[in-house]
Coordinates of C-alpha atoms (C1' of nucleotides) in Angstrom, one line a residue:
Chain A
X30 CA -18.1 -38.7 64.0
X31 CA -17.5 -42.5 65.2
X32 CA -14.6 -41.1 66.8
X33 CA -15.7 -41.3 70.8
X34 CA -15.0 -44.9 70.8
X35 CA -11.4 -45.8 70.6
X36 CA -10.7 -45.1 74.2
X37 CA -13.1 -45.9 77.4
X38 CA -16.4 -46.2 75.7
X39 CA -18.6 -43.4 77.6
X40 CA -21.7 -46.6 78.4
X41 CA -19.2 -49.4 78.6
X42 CA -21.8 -51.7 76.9
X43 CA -21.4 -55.5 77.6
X44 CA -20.2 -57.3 74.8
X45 CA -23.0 -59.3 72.7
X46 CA -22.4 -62.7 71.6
X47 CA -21.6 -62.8 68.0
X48 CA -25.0 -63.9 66.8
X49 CA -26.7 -60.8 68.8
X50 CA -24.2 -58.2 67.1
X51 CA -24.7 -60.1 63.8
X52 CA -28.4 -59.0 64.5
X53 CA -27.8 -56.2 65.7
X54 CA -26.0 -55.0 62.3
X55 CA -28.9 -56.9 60.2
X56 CA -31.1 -54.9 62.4
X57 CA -29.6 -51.3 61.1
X58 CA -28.5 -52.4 57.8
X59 CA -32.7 -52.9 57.2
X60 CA -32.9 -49.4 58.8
X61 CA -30.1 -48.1 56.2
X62 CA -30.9 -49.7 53.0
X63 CA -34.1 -48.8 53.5
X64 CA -33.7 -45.1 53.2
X65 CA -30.7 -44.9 51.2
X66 CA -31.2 -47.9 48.6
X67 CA -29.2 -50.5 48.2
X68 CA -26.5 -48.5 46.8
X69 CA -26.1 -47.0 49.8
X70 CA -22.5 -47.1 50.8
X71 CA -20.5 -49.7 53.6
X72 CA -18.8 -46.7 55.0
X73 CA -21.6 -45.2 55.5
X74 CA -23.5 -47.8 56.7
X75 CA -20.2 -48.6 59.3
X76 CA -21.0 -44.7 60.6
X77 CA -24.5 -45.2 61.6
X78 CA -23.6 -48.7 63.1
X79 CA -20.6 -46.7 65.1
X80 CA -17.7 -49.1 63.8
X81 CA -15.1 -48.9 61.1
X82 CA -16.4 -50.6 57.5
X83 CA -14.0 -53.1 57.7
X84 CA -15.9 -55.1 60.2
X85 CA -18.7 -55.5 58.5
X86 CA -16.6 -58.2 56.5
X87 CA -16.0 -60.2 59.6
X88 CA -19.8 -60.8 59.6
X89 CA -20.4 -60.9 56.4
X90 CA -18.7 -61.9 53.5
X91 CA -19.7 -59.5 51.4
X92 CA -22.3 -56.2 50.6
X93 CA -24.4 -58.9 48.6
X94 CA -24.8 -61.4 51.4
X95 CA -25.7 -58.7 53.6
X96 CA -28.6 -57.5 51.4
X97 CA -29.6 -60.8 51.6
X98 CA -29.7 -61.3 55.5
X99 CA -31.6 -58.0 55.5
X100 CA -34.1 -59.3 53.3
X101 CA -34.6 -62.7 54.7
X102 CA -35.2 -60.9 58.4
X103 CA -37.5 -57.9 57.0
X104 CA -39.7 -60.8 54.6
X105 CA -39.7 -63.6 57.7
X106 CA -40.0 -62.1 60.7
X107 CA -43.6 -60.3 60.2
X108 CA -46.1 -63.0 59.5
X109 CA -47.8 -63.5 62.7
X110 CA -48.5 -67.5 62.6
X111 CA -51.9 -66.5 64.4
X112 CA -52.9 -64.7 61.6
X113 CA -53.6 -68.4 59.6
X114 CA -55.7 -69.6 62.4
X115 CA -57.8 -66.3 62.4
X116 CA -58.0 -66.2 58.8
X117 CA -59.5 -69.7 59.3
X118 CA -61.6 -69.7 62.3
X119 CA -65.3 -70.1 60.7
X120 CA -67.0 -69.6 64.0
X121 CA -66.2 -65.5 63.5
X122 CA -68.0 -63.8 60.5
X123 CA -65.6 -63.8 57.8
X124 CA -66.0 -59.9 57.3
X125 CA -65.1 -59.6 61.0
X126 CA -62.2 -61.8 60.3
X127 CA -60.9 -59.9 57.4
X128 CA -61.0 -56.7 59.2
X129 CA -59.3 -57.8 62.1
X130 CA -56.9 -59.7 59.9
X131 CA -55.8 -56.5 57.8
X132 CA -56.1 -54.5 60.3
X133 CA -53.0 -56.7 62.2
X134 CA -51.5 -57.7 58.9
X135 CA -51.6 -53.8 57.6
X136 CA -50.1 -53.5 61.7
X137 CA -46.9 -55.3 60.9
X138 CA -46.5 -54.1 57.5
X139 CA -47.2 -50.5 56.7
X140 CA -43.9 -49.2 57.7
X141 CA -40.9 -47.0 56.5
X142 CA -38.7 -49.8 56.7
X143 CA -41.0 -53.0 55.5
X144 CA -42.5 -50.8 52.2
X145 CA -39.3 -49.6 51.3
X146 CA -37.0 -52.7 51.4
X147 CA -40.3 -54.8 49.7
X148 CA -40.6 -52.9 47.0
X149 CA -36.8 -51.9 46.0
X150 CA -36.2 -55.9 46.1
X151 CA -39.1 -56.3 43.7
X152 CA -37.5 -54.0 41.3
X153 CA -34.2 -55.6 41.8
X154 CA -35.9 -59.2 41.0
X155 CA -34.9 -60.3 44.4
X156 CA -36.2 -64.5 43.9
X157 CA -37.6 -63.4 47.7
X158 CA -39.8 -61.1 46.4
X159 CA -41.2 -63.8 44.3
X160 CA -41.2 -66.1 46.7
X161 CA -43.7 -63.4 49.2
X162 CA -46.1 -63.4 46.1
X163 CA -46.7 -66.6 46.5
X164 CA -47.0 -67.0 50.0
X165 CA -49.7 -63.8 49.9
X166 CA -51.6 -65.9 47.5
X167 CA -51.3 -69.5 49.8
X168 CA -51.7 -67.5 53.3
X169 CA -54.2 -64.8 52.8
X170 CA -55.9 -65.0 49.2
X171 CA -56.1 -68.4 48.6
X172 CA -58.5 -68.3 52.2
X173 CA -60.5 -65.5 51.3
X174 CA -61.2 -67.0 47.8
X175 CA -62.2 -70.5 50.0
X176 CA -64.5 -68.5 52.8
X177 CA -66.3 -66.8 49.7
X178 CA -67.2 -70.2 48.0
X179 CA -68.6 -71.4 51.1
X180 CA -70.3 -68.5 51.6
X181 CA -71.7 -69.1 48.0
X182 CA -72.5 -73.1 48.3
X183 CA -69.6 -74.1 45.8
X184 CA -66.8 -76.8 46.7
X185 CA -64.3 -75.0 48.7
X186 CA -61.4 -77.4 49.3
X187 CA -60.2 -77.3 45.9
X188 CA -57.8 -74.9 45.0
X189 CA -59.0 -71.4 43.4
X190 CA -59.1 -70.9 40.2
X191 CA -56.6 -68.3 39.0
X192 CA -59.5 -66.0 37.8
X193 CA -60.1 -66.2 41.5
X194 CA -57.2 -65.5 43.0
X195 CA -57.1 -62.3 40.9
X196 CA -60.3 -61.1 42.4
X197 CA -58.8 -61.2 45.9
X198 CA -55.5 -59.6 44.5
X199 CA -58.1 -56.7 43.6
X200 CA -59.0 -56.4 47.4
X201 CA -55.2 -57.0 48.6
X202 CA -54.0 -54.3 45.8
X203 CA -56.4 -51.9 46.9
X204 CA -55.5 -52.0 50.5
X205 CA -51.9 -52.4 49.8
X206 CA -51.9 -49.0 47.7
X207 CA -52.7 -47.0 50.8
X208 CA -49.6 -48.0 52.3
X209 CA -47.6 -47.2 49.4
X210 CA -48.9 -43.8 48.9
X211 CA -48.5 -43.3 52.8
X212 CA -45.0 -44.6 53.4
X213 CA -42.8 -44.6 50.0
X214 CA -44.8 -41.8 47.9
X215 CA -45.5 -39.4 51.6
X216 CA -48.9 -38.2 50.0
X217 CA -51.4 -37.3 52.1
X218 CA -53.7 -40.1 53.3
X219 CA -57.0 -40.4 55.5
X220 CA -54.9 -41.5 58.5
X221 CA -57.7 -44.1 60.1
X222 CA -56.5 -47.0 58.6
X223 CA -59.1 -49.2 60.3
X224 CA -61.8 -47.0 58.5
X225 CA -59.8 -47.4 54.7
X226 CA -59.9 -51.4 55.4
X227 CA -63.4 -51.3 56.7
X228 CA -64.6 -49.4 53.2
X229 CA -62.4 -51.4 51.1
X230 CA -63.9 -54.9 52.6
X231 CA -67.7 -53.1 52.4
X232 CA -67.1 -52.6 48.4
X233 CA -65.3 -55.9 48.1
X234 CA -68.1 -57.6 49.8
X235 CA -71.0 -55.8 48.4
X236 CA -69.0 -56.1 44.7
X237 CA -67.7 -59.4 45.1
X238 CA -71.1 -61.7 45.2
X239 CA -72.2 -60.8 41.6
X240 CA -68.8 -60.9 39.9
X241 CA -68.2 -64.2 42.1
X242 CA -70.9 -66.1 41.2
X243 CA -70.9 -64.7 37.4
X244 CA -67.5 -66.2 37.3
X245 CA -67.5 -69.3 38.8
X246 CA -70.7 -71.0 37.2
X247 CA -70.3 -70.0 33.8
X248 CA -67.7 -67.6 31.8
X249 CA -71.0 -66.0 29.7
X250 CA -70.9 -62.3 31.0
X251 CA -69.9 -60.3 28.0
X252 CA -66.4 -58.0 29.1
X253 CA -67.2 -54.9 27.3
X254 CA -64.2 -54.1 24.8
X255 CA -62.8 -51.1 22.7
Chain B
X14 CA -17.7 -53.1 21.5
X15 CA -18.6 -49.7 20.4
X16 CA -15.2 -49.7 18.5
X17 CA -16.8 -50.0 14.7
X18 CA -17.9 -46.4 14.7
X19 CA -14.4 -44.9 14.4
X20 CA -14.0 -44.7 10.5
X21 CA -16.5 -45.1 7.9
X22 CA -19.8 -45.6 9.5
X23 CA -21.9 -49.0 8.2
X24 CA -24.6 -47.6 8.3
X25 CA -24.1 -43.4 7.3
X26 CA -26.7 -42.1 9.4
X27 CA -27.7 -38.6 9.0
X28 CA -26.8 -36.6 11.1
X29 CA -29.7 -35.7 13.5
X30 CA -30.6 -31.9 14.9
X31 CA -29.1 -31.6 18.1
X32 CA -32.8 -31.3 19.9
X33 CA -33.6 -34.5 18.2
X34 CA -30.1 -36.6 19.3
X35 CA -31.0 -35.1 22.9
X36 CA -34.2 -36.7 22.5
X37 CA -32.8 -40.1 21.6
X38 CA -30.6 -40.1 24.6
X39 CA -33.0 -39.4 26.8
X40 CA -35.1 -42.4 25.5
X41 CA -32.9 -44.5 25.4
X42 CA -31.5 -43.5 28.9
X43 CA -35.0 -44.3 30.1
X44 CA -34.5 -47.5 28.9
X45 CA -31.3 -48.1 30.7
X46 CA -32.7 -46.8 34.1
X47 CA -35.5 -48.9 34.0
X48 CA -33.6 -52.0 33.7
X49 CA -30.5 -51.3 35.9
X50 CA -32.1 -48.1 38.4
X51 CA -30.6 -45.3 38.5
X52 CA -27.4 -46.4 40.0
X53 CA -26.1 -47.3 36.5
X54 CA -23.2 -45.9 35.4
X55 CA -23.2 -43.5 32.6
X56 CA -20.6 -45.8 30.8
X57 CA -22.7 -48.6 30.6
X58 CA -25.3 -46.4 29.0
X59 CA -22.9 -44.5 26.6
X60 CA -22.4 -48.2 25.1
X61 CA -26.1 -48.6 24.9
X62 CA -26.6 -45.6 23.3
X63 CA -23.3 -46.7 20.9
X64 CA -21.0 -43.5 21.8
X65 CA -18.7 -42.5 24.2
X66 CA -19.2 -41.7 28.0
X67 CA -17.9 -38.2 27.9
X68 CA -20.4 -37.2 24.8
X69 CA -23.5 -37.3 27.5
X70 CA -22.0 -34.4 29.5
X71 CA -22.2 -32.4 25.9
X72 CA -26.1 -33.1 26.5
X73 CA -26.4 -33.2 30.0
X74 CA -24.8 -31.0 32.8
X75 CA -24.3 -33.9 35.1
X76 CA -26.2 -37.1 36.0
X77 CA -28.8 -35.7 37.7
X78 CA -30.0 -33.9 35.1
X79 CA -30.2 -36.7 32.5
X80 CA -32.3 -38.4 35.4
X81 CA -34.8 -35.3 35.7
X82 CA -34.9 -35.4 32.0
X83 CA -36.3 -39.0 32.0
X84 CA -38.7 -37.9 34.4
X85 CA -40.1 -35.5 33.1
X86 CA -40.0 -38.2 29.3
X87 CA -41.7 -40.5 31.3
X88 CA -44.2 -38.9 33.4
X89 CA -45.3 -36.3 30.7
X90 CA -45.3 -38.2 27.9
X91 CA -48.1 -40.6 28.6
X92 CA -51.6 -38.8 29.7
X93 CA -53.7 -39.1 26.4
X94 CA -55.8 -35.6 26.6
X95 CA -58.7 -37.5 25.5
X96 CA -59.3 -39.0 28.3
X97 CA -60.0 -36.1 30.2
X98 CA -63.0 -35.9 28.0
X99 CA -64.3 -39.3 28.0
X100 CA -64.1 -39.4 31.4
X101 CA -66.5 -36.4 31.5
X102 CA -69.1 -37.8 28.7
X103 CA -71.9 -37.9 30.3
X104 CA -73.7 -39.1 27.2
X105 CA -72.2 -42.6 27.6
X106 CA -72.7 -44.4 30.9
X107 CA -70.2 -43.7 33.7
X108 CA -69.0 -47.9 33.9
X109 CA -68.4 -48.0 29.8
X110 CA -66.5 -45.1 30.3
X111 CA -64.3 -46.1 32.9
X112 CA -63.9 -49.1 31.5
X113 CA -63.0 -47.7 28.2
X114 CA -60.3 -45.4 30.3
X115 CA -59.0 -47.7 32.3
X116 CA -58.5 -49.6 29.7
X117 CA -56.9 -47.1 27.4
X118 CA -54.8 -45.6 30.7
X119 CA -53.2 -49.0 31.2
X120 CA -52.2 -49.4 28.3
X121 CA -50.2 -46.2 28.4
X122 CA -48.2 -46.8 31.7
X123 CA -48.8 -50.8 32.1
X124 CA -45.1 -51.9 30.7
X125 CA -42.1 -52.7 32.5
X126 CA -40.3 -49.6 31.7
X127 CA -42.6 -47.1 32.6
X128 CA -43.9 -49.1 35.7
X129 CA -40.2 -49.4 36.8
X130 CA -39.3 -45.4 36.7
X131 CA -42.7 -44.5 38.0
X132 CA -41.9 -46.7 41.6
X133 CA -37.9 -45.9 41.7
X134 CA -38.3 -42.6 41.6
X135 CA -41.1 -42.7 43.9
X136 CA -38.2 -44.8 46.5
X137 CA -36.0 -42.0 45.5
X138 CA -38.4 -39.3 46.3
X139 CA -38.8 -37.4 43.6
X140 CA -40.6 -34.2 43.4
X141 CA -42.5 -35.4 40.4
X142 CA -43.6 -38.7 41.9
X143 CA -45.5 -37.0 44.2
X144 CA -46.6 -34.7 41.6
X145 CA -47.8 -36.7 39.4
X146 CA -50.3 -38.6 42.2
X147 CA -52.2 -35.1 42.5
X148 CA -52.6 -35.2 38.6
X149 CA -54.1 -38.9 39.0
X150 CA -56.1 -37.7 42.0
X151 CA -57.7 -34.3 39.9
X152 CA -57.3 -35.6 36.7
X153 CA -58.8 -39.2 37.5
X154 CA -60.5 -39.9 40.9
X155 CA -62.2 -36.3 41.4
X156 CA -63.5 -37.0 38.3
X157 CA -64.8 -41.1 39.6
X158 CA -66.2 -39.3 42.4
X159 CA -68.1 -36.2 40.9
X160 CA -70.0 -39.1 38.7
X161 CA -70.8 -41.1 41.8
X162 CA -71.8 -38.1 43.8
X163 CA -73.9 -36.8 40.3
X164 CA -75.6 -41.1 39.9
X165 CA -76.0 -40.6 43.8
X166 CA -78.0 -37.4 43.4
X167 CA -75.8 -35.4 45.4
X168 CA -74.1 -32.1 44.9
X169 CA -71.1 -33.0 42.3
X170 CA -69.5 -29.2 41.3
X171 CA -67.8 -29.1 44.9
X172 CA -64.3 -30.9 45.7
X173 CA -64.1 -34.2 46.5
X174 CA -64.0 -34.9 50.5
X175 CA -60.7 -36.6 51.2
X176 CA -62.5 -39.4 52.6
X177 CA -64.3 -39.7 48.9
X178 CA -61.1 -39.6 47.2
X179 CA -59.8 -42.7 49.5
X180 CA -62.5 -44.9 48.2
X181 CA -61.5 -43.9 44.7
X182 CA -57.9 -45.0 45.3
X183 CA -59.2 -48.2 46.5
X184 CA -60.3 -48.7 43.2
X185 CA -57.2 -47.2 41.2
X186 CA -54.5 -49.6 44.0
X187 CA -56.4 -52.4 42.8
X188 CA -56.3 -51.9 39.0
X189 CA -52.3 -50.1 39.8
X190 CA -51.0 -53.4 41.6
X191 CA -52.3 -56.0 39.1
X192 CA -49.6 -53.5 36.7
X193 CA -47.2 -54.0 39.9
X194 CA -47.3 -57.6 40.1
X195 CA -47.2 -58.4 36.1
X196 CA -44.0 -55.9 34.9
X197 CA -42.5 -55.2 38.4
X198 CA -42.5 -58.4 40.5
X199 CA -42.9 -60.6 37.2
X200 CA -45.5 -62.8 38.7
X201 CA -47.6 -64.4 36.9
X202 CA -51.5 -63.2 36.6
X203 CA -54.3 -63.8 34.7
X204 CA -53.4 -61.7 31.4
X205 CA -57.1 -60.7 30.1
X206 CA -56.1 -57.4 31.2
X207 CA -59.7 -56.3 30.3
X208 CA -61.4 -58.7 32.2
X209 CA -59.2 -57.9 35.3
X210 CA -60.3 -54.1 34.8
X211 CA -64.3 -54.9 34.3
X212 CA -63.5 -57.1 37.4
X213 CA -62.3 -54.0 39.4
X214 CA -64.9 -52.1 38.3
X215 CA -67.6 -54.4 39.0
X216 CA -66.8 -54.8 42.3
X217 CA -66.5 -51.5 43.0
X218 CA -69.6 -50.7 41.3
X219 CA -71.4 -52.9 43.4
X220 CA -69.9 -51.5 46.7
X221 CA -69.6 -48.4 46.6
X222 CA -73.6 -47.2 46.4
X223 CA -73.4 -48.3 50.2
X224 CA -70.2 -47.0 51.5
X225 CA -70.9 -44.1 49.2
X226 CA -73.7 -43.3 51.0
X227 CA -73.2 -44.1 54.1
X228 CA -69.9 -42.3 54.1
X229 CA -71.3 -39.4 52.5
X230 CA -74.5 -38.6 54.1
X231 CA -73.7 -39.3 57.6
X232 CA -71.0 -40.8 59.3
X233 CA -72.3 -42.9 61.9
X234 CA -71.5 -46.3 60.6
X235 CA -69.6 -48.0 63.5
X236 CA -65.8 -49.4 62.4
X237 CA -65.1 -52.4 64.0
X238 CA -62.0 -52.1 65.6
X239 CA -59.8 -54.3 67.8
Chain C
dA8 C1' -11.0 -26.2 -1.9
dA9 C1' -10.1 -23.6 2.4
dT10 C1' -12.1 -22.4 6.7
dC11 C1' -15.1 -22.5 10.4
dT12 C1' -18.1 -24.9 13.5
dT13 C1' -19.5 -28.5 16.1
dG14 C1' -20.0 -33.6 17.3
dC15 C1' -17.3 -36.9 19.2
dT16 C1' -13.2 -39.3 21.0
dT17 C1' -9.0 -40.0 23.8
dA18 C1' -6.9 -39.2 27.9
dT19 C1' -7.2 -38.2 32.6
dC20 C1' -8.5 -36.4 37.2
dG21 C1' -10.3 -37.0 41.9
dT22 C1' -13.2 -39.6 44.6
dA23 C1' -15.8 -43.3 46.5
dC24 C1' -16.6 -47.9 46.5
dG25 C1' -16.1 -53.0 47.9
dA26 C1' -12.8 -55.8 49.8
dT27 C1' -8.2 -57.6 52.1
dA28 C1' -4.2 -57.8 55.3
dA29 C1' -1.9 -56.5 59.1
dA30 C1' -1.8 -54.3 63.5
dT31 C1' -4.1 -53.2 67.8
dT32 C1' -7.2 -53.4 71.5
dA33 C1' -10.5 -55.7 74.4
dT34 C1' -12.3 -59.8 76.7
dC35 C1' -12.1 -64.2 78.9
dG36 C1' -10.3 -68.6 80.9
dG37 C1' -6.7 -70.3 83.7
Chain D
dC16 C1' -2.1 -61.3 86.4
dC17 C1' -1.2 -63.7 82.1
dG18 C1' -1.5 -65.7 77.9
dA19 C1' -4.8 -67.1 74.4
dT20 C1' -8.5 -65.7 71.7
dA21 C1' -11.6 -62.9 69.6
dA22 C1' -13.3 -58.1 68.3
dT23 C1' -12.1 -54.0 66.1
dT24 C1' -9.2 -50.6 63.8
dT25 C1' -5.6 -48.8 60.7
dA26 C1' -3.8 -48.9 56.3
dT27 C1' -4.3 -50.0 51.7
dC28 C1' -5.4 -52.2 47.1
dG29 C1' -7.8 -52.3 42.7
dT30 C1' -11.6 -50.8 40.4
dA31 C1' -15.5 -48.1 38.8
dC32 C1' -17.6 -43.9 39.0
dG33 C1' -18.9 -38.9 37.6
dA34 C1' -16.8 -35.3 35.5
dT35 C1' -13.4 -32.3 32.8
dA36 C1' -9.9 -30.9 29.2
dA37 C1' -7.8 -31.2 25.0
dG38 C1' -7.6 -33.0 20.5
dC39 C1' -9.5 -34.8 16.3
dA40 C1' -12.7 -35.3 12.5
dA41 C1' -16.8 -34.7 10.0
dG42 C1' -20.2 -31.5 8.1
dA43 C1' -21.5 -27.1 7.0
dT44 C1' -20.3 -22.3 5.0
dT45 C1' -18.2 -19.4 1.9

DNA sequence: AATCTTGCTTATCGTACGATAAATTATCGG
DNA sequence: CCGATAATTTATCGTACGATAAGCAAGATT
């Protein structure tokens, strides 16, 4: 299979420096663990990248640290730091800003690749899973929560409530669920993804002002229990 | 470590009916899978389960089929026929009823075991992953959106249109991913699970009379695109 | 109590894995 | 062109895995 290469190489490729090949294998080793899991094998992995397993060890000390540089480049390189200033930028509507905000974020995202390897270091505890929890709440969550008291007259510079943060987690979840059932569970989907984030920002904003302002003055609305 | 079992037993346990030691293993397997994916070896497990690693292929063909057997534990075992009733009661109001479901359905598949086999053997592709998201889609959402299309005043015997079922799993993502983040990414979240559930609900309650309609009747509500 | 049956263990096979060392080939500076 | 240096391969080690075969021991049957 990787056999073609010991003599002349059939595209005699220029060589890469070392940190472009160290992306480079990064690169596919995001491709690879993605559809095989992290179990997949080294060999294996060495196959698709056209070299013999043993040099993966001369960029990387081991399978582990690997994982790890494929996780760091699949969570890092997709936020789009434009994305904060849109998120942000008050002279826009904020339901036009959330649309074009998931639409882009969903963009980036809803992938093969990106799903796969963000949910199978979830269940592996991956502290970088953890650590993109967060930042969804600081980046995206944490501003829809602030647009939405502004919109309602409260103080918005201090930090949501935690009761608040979950209501935005109910839009994010909702959104985010499409792309799971699309790319890791292939079910079949209404494929205008521009139309699935327009409806679920039309409930969220009808549903939202009544629950918001319930919530945020006073706890007094009765949660109906078995 | 599984070494006092050799001569007299401390505690003599009866022995069990084969179907009923099969049955053990199976749970307890599901156990083990949860926490350490399917890649665990069945070593590690036989000294979970307190016996020997060759003793599973007396209950098991091979691997595989210990891991279909867990499926099929796991995916079966929780749908509470009642619900299909109260879902359909139309002599309660459809929002106490979903609340009362959704309450009742979380409590069946919100923990970290079944959580954690539902979404690895999703990753793995399993056959009755994506099974199992038709039974949520006739058993749960047709059902959501014959009761909207019924309040609505619309014809509600004919099948949902895919575009109806969408707005449903907006709904069910955003009650699903709270589950997600709390036993899969251990983040933490607000833990009135009830209150996150009336939450969802409210919101959706709100927003969907006018996407509903909208969506339903005609479609000639513009999507902003970019 | 003797015998049969079956649950369970011990021993072991072949394979695939992650990782290391040594040899080999390719590239580059002079 | 040559020697140094770096990139890559070949060969191999130790281990862990899934699976199988043979033996043993505990109940059950008579």
């Amino acid at each position: 299979m990787a056999a073609a290469r010991t003599r002349s190489p059939a595209v005699p490729r220029k060589r890469q420096s070392p940190e472009a090949r160290r992306e480079e294998f990064i690169r596919k080793a995001a491709e690879f663990f993605a559809e095989e899991g992290f179990a997949g094998g080294t060999r294996e992995l060495a196959a698709k990248l056209g070299v013999t397993q043993p040099l993966l060890y001369r960029y990387f000390p081991s399978k582990e640290e690997l994982i790890q540089a494929v996780y760091r480049r699949v969570y890092l390189d997709r936020w789009n730091p434009e994305w904060d200033a849109l998120l942000a930028d008050r002279s826009r509507p904020i339901r036009e800003r959330l649309q074009k905000f998931y639409e882009a974020y969903t963009d980036a995202i809803f992938d093969r690749e990106w799903l796969r390897i963000y949910l199978a270091s979830g269940l592996a505890g991956a502290e970088i899973n953890r650590w993109y929890v967060s930042v969804v709440e600081t980046r995206i969550l944490t501003r829809i929560v602030a647009e939405f008291r502004n919109e309602a007259g409260l103080p918005a510079q201090e930090p949501p409530a935690p009761g608040e943060l979950e209501l935005a987690w109910i839009l994010q979840g909702g959104i985010f669920y499409y792309g799971v059932r699309k790319y890791i569970f292939d079910s079949p989907v209404q494929e205008d993804k521009a139309r699935v984030i327009s409806n679920a920002l039309d409930i969220f904003f009808e549903g939202i002002a009544k629950v918001f302002g319930a919530k945020t003055k006073v706890r007094t609305r009765a949660v109906r229990r078995a």
